[in-house]
mmCIF file of C-alpha atoms in Angstrom:
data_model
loop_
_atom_site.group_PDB
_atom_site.id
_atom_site.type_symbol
_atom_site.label_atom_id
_atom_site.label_comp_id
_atom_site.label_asym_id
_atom_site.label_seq_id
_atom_site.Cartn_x
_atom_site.Cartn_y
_atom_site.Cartn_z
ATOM 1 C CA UNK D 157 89.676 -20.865 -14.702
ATOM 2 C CA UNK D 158 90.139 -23.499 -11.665
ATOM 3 C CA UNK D 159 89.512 -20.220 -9.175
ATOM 4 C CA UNK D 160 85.997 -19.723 -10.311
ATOM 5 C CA UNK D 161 84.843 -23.461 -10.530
ATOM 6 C CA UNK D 162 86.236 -24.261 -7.130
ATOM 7 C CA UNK D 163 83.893 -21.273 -5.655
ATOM 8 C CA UNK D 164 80.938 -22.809 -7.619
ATOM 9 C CA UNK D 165 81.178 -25.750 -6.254
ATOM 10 C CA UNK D 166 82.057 -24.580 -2.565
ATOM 11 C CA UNK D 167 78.581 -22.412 -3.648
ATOM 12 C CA UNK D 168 76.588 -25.459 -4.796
ATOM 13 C CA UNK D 169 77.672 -27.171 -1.403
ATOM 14 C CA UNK D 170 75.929 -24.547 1.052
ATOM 15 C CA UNK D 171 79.578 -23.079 1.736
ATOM 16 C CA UNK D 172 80.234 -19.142 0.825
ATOM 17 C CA UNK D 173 84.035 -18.162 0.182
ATOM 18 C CA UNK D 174 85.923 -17.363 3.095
ATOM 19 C CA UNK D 175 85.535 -13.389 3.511
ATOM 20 C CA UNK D 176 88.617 -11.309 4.053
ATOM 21 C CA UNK D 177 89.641 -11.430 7.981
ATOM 22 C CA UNK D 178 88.886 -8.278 10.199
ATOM 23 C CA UNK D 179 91.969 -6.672 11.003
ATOM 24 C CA UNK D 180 93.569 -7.790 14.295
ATOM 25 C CA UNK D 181 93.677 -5.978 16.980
ATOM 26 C CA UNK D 182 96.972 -5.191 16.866
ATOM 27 C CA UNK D 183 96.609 -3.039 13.460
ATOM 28 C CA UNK D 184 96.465 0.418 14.389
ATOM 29 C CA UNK D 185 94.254 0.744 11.236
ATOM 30 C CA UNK D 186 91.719 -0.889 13.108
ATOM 31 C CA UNK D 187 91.301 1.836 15.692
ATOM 32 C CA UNK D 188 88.578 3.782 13.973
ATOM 33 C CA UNK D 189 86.546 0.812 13.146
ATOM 34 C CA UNK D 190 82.997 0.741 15.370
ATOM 35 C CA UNK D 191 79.669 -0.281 15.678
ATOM 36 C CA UNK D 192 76.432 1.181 16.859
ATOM 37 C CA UNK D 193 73.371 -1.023 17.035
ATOM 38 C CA UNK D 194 72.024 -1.069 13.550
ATOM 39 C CA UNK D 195 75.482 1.403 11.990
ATOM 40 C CA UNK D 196 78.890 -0.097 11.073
ATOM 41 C CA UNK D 197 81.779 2.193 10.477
ATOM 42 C CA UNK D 198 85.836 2.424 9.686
ATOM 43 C CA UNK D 199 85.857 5.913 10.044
ATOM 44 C CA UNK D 200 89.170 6.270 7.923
ATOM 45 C CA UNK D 201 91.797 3.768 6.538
ATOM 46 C CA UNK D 202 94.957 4.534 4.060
ATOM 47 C CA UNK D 203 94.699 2.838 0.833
ATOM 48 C CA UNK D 204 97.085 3.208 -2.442
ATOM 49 C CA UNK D 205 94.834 5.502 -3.820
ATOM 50 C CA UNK D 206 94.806 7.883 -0.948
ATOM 51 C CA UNK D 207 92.457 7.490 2.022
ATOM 52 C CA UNK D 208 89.014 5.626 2.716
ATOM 53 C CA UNK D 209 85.783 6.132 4.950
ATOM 54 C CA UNK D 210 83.242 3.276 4.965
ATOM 55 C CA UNK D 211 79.867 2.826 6.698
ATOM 56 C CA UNK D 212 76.754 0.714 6.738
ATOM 57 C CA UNK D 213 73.153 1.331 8.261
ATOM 58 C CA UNK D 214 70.885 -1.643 8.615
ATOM 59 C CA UNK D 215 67.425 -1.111 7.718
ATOM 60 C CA UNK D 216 66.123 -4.740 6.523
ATOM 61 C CA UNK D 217 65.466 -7.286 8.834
ATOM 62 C CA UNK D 218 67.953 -9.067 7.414
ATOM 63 C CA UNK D 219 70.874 -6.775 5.526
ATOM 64 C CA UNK D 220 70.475 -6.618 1.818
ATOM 65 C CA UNK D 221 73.839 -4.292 1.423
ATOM 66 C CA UNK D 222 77.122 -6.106 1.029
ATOM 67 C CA UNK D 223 80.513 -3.746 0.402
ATOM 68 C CA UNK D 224 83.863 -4.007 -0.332
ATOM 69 C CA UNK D 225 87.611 -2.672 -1.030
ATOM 70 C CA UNK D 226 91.002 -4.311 -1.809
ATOM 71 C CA UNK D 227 93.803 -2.188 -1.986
ATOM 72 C CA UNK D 228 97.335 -4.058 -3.415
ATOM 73 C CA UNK D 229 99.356 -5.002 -6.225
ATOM 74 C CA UNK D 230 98.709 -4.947 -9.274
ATOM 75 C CA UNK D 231 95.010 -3.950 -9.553
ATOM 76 C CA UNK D 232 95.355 -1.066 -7.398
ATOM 77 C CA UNK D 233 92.632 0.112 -5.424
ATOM 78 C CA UNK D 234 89.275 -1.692 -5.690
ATOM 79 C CA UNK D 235 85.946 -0.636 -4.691
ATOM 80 C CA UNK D 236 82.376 -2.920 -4.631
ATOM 81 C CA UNK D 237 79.103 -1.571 -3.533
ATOM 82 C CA UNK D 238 76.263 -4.285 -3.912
ATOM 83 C CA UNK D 239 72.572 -3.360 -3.142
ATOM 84 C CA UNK D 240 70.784 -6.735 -2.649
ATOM 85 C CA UNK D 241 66.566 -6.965 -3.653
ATOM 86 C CA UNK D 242 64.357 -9.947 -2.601
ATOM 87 C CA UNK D 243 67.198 -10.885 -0.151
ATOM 88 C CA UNK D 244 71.084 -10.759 0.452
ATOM 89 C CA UNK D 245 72.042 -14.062 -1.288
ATOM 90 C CA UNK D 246 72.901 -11.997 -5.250
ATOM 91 C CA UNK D 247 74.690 -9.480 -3.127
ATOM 92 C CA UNK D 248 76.791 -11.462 -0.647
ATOM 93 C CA UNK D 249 77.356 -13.777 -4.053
ATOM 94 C CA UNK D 250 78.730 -10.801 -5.922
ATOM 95 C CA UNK D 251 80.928 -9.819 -3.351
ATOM 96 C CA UNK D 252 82.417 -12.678 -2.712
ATOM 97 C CA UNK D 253 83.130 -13.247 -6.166
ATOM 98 C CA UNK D 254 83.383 -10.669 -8.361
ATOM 99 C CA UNK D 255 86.737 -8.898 -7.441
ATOM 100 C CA UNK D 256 88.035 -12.490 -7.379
ATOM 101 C CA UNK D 257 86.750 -12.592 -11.406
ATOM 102 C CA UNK D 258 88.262 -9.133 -12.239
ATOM 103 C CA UNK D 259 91.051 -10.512 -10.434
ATOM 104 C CA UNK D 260 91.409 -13.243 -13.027
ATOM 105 C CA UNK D 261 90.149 -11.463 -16.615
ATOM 106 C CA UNK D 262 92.786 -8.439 -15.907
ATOM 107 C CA UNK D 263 95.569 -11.260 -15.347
ATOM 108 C CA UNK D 264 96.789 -11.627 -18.714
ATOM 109 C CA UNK D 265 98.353 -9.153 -21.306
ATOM 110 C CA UNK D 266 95.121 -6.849 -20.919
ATOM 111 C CA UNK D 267 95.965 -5.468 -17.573
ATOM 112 C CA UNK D 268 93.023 -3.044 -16.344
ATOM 113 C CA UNK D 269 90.750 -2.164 -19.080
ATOM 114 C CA UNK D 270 86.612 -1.524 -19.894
ATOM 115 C CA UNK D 271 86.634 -5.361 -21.369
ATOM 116 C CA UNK D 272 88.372 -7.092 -18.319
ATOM 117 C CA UNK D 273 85.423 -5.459 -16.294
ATOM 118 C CA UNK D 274 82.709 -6.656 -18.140
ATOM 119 C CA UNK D 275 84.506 -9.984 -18.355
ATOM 120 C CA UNK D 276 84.414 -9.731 -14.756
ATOM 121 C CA UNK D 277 80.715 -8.974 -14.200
ATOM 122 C CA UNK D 278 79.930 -11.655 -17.126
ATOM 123 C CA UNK D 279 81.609 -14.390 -14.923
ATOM 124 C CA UNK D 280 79.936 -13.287 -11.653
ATOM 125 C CA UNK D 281 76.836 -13.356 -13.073
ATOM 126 C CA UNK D 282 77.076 -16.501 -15.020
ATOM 127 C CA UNK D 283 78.580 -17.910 -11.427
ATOM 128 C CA UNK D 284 75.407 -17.417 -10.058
ATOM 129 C CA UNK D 285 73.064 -18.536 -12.745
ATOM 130 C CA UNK D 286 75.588 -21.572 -12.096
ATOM 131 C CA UNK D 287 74.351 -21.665 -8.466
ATOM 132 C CA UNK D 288 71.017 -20.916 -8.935
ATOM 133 C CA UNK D 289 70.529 -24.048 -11.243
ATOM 134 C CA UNK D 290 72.428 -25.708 -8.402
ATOM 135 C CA UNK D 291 69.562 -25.008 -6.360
ATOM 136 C CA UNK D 292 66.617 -24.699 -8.180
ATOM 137 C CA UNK D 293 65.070 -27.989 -7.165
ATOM 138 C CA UNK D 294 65.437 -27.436 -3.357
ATOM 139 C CA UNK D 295 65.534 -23.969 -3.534
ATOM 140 C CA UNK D 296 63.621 -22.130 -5.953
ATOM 141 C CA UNK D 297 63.522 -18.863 -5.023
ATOM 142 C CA UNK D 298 66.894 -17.960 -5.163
ATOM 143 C CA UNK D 299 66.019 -17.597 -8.649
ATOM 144 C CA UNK D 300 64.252 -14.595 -7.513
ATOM 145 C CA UNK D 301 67.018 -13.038 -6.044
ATOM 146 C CA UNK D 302 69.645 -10.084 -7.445
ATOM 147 C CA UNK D 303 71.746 -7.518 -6.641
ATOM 148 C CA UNK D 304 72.740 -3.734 -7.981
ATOM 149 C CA UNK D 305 76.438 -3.833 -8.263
ATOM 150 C CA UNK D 306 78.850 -0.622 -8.573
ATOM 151 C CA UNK D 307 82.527 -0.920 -9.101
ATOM 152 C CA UNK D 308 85.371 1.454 -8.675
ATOM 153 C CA UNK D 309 88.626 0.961 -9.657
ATOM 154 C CA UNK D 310 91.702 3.362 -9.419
ATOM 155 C CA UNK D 311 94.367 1.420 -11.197
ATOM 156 C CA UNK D 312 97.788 4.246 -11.817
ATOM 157 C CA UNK D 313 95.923 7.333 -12.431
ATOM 158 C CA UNK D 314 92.979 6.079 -13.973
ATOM 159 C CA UNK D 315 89.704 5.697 -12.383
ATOM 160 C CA UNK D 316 86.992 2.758 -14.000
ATOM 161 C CA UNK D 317 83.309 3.117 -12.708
ATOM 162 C CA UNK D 318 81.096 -0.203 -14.043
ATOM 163 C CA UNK D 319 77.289 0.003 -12.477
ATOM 164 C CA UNK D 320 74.501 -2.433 -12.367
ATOM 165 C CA UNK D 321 71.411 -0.571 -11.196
ATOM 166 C CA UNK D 322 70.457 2.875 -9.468
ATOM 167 C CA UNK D 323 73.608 2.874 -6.810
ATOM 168 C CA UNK D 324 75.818 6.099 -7.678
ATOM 169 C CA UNK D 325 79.729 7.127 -7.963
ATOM 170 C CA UNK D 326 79.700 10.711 -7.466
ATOM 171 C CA UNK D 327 83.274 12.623 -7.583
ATOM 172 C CA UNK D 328 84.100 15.767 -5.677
ATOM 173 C CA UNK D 329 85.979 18.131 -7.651
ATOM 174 C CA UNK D 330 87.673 21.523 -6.839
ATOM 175 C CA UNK D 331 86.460 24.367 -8.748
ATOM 176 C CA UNK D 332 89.360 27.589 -8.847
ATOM 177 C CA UNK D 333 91.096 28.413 -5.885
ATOM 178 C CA UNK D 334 87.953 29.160 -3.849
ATOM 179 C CA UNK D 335 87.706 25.667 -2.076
ATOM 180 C CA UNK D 336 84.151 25.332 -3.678
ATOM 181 C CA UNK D 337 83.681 21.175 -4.605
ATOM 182 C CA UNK D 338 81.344 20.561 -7.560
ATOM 183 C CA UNK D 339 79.416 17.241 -8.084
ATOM 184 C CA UNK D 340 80.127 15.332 -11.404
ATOM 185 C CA UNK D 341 77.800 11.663 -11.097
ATOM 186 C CA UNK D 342 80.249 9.485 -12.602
ATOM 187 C CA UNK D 343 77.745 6.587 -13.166
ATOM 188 C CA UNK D 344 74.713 5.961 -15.467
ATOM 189 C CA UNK D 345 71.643 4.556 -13.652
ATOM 190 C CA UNK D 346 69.828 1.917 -14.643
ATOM 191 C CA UNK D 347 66.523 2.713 -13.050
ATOM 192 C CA UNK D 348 63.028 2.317 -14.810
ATOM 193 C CA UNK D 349 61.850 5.950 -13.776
ATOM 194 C CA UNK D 350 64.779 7.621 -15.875
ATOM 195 C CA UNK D 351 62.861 8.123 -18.800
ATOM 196 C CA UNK D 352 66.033 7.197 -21.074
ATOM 197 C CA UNK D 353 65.746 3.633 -19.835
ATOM 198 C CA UNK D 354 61.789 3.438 -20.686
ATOM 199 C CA UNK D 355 63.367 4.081 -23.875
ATOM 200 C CA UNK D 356 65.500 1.423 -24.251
ATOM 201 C CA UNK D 357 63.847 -1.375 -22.240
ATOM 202 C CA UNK D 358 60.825 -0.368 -24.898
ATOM 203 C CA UNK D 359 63.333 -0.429 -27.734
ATOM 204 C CA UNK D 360 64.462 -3.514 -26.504
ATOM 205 C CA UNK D 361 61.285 -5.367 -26.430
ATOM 206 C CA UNK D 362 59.175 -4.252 -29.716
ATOM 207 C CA UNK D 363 56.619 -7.051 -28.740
ATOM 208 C CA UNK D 364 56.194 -6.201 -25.449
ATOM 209 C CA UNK D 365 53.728 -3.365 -25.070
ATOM 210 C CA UNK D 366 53.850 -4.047 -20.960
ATOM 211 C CA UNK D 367 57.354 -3.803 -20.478
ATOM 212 C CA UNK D 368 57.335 -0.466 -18.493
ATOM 213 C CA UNK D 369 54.118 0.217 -16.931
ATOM 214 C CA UNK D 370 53.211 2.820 -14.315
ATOM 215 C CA UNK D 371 51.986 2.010 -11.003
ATOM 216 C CA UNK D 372 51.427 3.825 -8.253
ATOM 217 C CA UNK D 373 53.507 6.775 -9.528
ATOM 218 C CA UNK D 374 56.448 4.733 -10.006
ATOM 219 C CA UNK D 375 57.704 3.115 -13.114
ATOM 220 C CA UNK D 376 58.452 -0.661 -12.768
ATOM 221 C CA UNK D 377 59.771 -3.233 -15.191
ATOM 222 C CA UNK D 378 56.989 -5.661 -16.384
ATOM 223 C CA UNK D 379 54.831 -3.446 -13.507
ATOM 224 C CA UNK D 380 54.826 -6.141 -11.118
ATOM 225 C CA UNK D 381 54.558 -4.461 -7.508
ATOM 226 C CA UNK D 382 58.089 -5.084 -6.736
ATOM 227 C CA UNK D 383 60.403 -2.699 -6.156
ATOM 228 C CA UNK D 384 63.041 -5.051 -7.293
ATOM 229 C CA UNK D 385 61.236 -4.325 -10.772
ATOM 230 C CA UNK D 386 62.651 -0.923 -10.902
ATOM 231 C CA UNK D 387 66.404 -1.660 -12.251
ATOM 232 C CA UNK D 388 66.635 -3.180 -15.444
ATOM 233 C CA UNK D 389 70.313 -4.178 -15.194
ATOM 234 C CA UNK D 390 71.868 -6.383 -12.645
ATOM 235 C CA UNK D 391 73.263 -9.421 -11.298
ATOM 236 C CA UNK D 392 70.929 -12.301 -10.555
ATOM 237 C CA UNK D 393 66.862 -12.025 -11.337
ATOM 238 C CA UNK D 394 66.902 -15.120 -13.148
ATOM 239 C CA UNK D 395 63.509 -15.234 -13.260
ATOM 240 C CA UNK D 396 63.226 -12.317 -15.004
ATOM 241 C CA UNK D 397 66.479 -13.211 -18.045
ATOM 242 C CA UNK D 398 65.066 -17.404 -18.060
ATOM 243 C CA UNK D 399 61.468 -18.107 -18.750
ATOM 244 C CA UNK D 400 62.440 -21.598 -17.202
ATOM 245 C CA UNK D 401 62.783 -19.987 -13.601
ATOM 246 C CA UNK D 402 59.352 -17.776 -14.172
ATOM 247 C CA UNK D 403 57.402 -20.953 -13.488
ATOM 248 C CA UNK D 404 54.803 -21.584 -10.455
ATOM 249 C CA UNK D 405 57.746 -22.880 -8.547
ATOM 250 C CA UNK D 406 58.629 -19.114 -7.500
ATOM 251 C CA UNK D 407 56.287 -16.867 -5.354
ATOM 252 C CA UNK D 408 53.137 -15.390 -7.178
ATOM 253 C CA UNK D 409 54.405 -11.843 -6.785
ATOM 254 C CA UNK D 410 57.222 -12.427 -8.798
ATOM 255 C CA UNK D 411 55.682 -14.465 -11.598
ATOM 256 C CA UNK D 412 55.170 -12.557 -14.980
ATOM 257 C CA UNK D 413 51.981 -13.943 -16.788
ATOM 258 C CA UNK D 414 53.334 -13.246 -20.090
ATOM 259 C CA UNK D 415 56.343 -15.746 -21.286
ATOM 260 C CA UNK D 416 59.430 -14.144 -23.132
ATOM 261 C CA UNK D 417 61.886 -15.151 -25.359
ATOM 262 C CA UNK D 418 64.603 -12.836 -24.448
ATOM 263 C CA UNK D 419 65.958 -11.614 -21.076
ATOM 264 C CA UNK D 420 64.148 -8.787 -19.518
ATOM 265 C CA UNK D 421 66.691 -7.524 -17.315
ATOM 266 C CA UNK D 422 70.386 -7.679 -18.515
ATOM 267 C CA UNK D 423 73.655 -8.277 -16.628
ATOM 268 C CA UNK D 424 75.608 -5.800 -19.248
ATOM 269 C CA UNK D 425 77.106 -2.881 -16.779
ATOM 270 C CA UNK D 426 77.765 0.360 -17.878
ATOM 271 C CA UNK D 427 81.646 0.965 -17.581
ATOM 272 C CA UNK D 428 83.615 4.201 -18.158
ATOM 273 C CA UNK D 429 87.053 5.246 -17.407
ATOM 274 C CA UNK D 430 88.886 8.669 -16.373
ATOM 275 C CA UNK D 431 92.375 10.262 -16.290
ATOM 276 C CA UNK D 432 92.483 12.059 -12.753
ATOM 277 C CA UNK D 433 93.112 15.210 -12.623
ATOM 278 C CA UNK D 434 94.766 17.203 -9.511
ATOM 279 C CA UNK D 435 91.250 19.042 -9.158
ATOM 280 C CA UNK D 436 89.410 15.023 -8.665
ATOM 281 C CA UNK D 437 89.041 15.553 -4.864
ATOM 282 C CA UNK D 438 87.332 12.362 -3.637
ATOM 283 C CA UNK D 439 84.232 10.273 -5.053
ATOM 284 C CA UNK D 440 81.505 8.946 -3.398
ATOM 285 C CA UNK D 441 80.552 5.297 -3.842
ATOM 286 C CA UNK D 442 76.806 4.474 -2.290
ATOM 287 C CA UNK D 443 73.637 2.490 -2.849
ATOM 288 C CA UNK D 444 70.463 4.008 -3.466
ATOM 289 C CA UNK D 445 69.425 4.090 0.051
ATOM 290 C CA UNK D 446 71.783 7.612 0.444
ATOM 291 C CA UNK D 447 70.588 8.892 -2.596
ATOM 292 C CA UNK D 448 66.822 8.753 -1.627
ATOM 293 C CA UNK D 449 67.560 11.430 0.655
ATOM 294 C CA UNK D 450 70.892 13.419 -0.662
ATOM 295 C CA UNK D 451 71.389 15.268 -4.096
ATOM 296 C CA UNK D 452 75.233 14.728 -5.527
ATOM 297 C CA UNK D 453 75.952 18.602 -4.402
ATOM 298 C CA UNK D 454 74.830 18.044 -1.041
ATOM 299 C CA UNK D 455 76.988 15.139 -0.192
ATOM 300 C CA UNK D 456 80.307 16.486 -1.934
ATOM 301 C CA UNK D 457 79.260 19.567 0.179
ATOM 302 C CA UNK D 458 78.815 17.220 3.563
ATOM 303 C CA UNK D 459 82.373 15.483 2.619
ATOM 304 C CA UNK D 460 84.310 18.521 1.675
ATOM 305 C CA UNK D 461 83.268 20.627 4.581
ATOM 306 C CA UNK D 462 84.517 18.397 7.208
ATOM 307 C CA UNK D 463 87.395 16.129 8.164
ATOM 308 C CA UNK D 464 87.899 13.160 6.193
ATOM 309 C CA UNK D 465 87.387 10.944 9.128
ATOM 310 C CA UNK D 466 84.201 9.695 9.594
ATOM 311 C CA UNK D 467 83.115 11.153 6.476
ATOM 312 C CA UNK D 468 81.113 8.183 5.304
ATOM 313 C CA UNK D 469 79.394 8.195 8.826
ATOM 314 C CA UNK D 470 78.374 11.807 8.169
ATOM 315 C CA UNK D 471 76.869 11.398 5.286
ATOM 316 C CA UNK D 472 74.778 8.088 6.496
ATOM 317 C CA UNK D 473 73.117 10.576 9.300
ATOM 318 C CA UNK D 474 72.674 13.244 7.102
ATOM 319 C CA UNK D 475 70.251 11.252 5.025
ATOM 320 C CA UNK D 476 68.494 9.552 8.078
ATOM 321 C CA UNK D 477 68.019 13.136 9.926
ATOM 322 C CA UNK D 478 66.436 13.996 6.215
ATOM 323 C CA UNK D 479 64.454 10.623 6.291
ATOM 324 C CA UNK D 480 63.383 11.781 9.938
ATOM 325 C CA UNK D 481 62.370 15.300 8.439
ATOM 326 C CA UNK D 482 60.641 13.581 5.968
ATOM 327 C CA UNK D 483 58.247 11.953 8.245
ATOM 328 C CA UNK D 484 58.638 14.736 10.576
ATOM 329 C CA UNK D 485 60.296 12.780 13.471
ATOM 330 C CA UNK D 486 62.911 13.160 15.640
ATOM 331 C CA UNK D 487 66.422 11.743 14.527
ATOM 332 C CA UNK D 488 67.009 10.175 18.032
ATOM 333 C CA UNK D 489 63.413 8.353 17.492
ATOM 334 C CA UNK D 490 64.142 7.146 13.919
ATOM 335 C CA UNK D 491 67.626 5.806 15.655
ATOM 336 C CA UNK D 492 65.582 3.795 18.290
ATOM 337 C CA UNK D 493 63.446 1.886 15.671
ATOM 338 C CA UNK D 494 64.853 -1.474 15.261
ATOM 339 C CA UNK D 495 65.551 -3.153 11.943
ATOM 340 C CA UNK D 496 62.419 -4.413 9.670
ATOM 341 C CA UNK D 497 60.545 -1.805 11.008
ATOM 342 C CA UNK D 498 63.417 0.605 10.186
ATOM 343 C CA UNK D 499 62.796 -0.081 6.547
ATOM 344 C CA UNK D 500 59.448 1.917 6.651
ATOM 345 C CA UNK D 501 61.509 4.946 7.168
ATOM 346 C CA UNK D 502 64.833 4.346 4.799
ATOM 347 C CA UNK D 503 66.826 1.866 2.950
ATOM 348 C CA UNK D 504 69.852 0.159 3.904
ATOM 349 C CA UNK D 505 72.481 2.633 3.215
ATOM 350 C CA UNK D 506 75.898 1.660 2.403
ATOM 351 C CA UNK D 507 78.912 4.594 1.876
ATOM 352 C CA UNK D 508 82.432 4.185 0.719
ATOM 353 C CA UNK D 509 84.499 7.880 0.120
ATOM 354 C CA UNK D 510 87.261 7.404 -1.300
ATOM 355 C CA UNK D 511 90.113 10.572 -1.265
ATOM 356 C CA UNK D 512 91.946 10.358 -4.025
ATOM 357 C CA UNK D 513 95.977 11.768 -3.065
ATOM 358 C CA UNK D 514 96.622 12.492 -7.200
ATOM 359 C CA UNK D 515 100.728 13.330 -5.642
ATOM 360 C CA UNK D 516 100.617 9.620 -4.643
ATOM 361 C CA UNK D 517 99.402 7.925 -8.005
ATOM 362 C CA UNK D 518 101.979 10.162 -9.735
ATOM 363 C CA UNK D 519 104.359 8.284 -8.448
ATOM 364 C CA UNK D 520 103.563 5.041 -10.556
ATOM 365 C CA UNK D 521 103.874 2.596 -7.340
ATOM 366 C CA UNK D 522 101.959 1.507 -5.208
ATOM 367 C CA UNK D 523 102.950 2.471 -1.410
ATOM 368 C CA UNK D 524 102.198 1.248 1.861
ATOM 369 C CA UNK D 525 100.774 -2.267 2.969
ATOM 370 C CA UNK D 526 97.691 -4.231 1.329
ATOM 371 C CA UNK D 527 94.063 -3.089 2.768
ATOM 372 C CA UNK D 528 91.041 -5.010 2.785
ATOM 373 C CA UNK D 529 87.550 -4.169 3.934
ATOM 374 C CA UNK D 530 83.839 -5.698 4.381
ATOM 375 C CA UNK D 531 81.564 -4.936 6.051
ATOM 376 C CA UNK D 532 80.999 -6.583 9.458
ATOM 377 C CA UNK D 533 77.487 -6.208 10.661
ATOM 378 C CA UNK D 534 75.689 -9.615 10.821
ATOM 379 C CA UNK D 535 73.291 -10.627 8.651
#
């Protein structure tokens, strides 16, 4: 348990983990790696799984999306998409430490399973609960911060999809011989405008007659005008799972008038697993911000159409041309809007596709050299 202690305290001391280094620029896996103003990309990468497409978009003045893949030995290939809320600090947190925690719970005896990931998003959430009280007197709000999380993990032939929040997993999958792809959402949502979670927020919290409310149009947790207030899982909102941090020390908005003996929001992700098949084409990891603007068919459509390269880049402009539809603009106009006021117009939007090469996980062993990704657009 030493790992997780030593990033606390590097935490507690104003220093974040050291992220994984960009590739040099010897690495001929580097070559498709760019940036474009407010749009990241690594247009394709090989990983043990198969192959990989990644992109960002900026949209917040400051970016609230963090993402993430390791590919080696023994865990196989690993997968983190973290939509941030209120600011980046729950999301850049979770990144930096929450493969290191799966890391550590699938070390022992256990290997890969459903438990070791919830052990996993137990400890990064209780790391930053850590941190927060590390920094409640000097700086409160971070008790206001959190941060959707969705995992992937392809570990031999089985895939593992864990979710805090409304980001997706969406899988391509081959239907006959006809090259048609069919859309299978791989992850549950934890979103307060899916009636299913009214239900069990409500179920939750007998006493609390105000614990979905409708405003606006839009369901919201506790029906503060936050649109933070529309997940009722994730990582971080500590002022929403501690009545200590709902004090006047945080910003009105977030405050909640009424105090509570329980946690509103929960940290508990959602986790299921799958044998592939030779018909599981590819999946699609993303935050919210792609699926604002894409249904799961038209994405698997976008990816299987076209060459894998630069897939995740496709998909990122296919939702802000729809975004520019939507407010009947031009794309090239929406693209000259700088960040902030970008937000008016669409999310950040973060996209990971991962191929899945079902010949190569046969095998049983892992093959070719260790990848790591993160995003590199500032902050």
């Amino acid at each position: 348990m030493l790992g997780p202690i030593l990033r606390l305290l590097s935490a507690c001391g104003g220093v974040w983990p050291t992220s994984p280094a960009p590739a040099a620029a010897g690495d001929a896996s580097a070559s498709s790696e760019g940036r474009d103003g407010l749009l990241w990309w690594r247009d394709l990468a090989r990983c043990h799984a198969g192959d990989v497409s990644v992109a960002v978009a900026q949209a917040n003045q400051v970016l609230e999306d963090q993402c993430r893949l390791e590919s080696a030995p023994p865990l196989g290939t690993v997968v983190g998409v973290f939509d941030g809320h209120a600011g980046h600090d729950a999301a850049r947190f979770a990144c930096d430490n929450l493969f290191a925690n799966l890391r550590e719970a699938c070390s022992g005896p256990q290997d890969v399973t459903e438990d070791a990931i919830r052990e996993a998003f137990l400890a990064t959430e209780e790391g930053f609960l850590e941190l927060v009280s590390c920094l409640w007197e000097t700086q409160p709000d971070i008790a206001t911060v959190g941060t959707c999380c969705l995992l992937g993990v392809v570990h031999n032939r089985t895939l593992f999809v864990a979710n805090l929040g409304d980001s997706r997993a969406v899988l391509g999958r081959k239907v006959g011989r006809t090259g048609q792809i069919a859309a299978e959402q791989l992850s549950s949502e934890h979103n307060a405008n899916q009636e299913a979670v009214r239900n069990e927020l409500m179920a939750q919290h007998p006493d609390d007659p105000q614990i979905v409310s409708l405003k606006h149009g839009v369901w919201r947790v506790k029906g503060i005008i936050q649109r933070v207030l529309q997940v009722s899982r994730s990582i971080g909102d500590v002022y929403l799972k501690y009545a200590q941090y709902n004090t006047e020390r945080i910003k009105p908005k977030f405050r909640t008038s009424e105090t509570f003996s329980r946690p509103i929001l929960s940290a508990n992700p959602s986790v299921v697993s799958r044998d592939l098949q030779p018909s599981d084409s590819f999946v699609i990891f993303a935050s919210d911000g792609l699926w604002e603007h894409l249904s799961n068919q038209e994405a698997v459509e976008i990816v299987n159409s076209n060459q894998r390269s630069g897939s995740a880049r496709r998909l990122i402009k296919a939702a802000m041309q729809e975004a520019a539809r939507k407010r009947e603009m031009r794309y090239s106009d929406l693209m000259k809007i700088d960040k902030k006021v970008r937000r008016h117009f669409h999310d950040d939007i973060t996209v990971i596709v991962l191929f899945i090469n079902f010949d190569l996980l046969a095998k049983g062993a892992a093959q070719g050299q260790p990848l790591s990704i993160r995003c590199a657009l500032d902050y």
